[in-house]
């Protein structure tokens, strides 16, 4: 039977609507505080280098990785999903895991680059939350975009309980990862795991685990509600959870019958709390060897908290605390300068006084030496002193009798009219001459 024009038009319209209704998730829509339901890339092995090929990619963006074990994770609700990426000459095998089960291993290689290729797809999914994990086994692989077929009447793919973007948590809640300083672990069994490549199944690629019964973890926050996320895997231990010292609640962390393993699952929550400080305590209460894990918390902050700082909105600026270090530094610098200048002044003063003392001592020593100084000519001198009418003779006179040294250094001699006494007591040569004796 032929189809009438109105029916054909309606069919085409429905088909067009179906195509337009596909939800496209670009690779650039990555997880952040502003996009809690974004694609989560594992660790640091991913890059978004798109130089030279941007025009060939969907919305001109692309994420790729070459390290074996690199993976990306995406949580969604929908009846089908498609995975698009490059086929690369360096491409290798890629594992596709859906809801905890390995469903396919595909090849992403080609003899030459092929862009925007449909690499894998599935359909006929139920209306529950789903978790897609794509892992590179070897070689290069990447993500261009995902395409989701939404559930009937839906225009989004948001999950109810999986991932930080789950609708079970109201908008405005803050995320606190297991490595945050507000999370404290007690007990010897806690270990941080999956912090290397291939750990994108956990938020920010980290998780804390223990197998020791009695080990506990505490989380402090100021707000009105709190949510706890961890993995749901067979063999996990039950945990007890209390708030502000209240009654313990025993919570199971294993998947329900017929469902596969999940990570980042909303496992417990408490709402309607007073707008104040609260303490959550989670304790391993299972058998030894069974795992209890912590992935992350979310909480609804106090209305008085500033989202940008985490401090009360009405708290005045802490100017004193900001000013104190500056004042202390300036004071310390001034003190050091004063001490240095004082030491320098004391050194200069003592040195000057010592120099003056040394100069004074030198002057006194020079004066003493001048006072006790003897002239080399102070020894007894022999003077030729011929007597009138007689022969010549020598006489020894002391300096005092000879004269004095004038200012020009000349010796003024005084002659004395006295007969010299011969040396040895002999007769006077002067008298012999007077008597005519030779």
PDB file of C-alpha atoms in Angstrom, residues 92-96 104-109 119:
ATOM      1  CA  UNK A  92      46.284  -0.324  18.123  1.00  0.00           C
ATOM      2  CA  UNK A  93      43.680  -2.448  19.914  1.00  0.00           C
ATOM      3  CA  UNK A  94      41.133  -0.706  22.149  1.00  0.00           C
ATOM      4  CA  UNK A  95      39.077  -2.349  24.910  1.00  0.00           C
ATOM      5  CA  UNK A  96      35.445  -1.301  25.389  1.00  0.00           C
ATOM      6  CA  UNK A 104      34.477  -5.534  22.688  1.00  0.00           C
ATOM      7  CA  UNK A 105      38.060  -5.146  21.549  1.00  0.00           C
ATOM      8  CA  UNK A 106      38.343  -3.022  18.425  1.00  0.00           C
ATOM      9  CA  UNK A 107      41.211  -1.912  16.205  1.00  0.00           C
ATOM     10  CA  UNK A 108      41.892   1.769  15.701  1.00  0.00           C
ATOM     11  CA  UNK A 109      44.571   1.460  13.037  1.00  0.00           C
ATOM     12  CA  UNK A 119      34.737   3.053  16.061  1.00  0.00           C
TER      13      UNK A 119
END
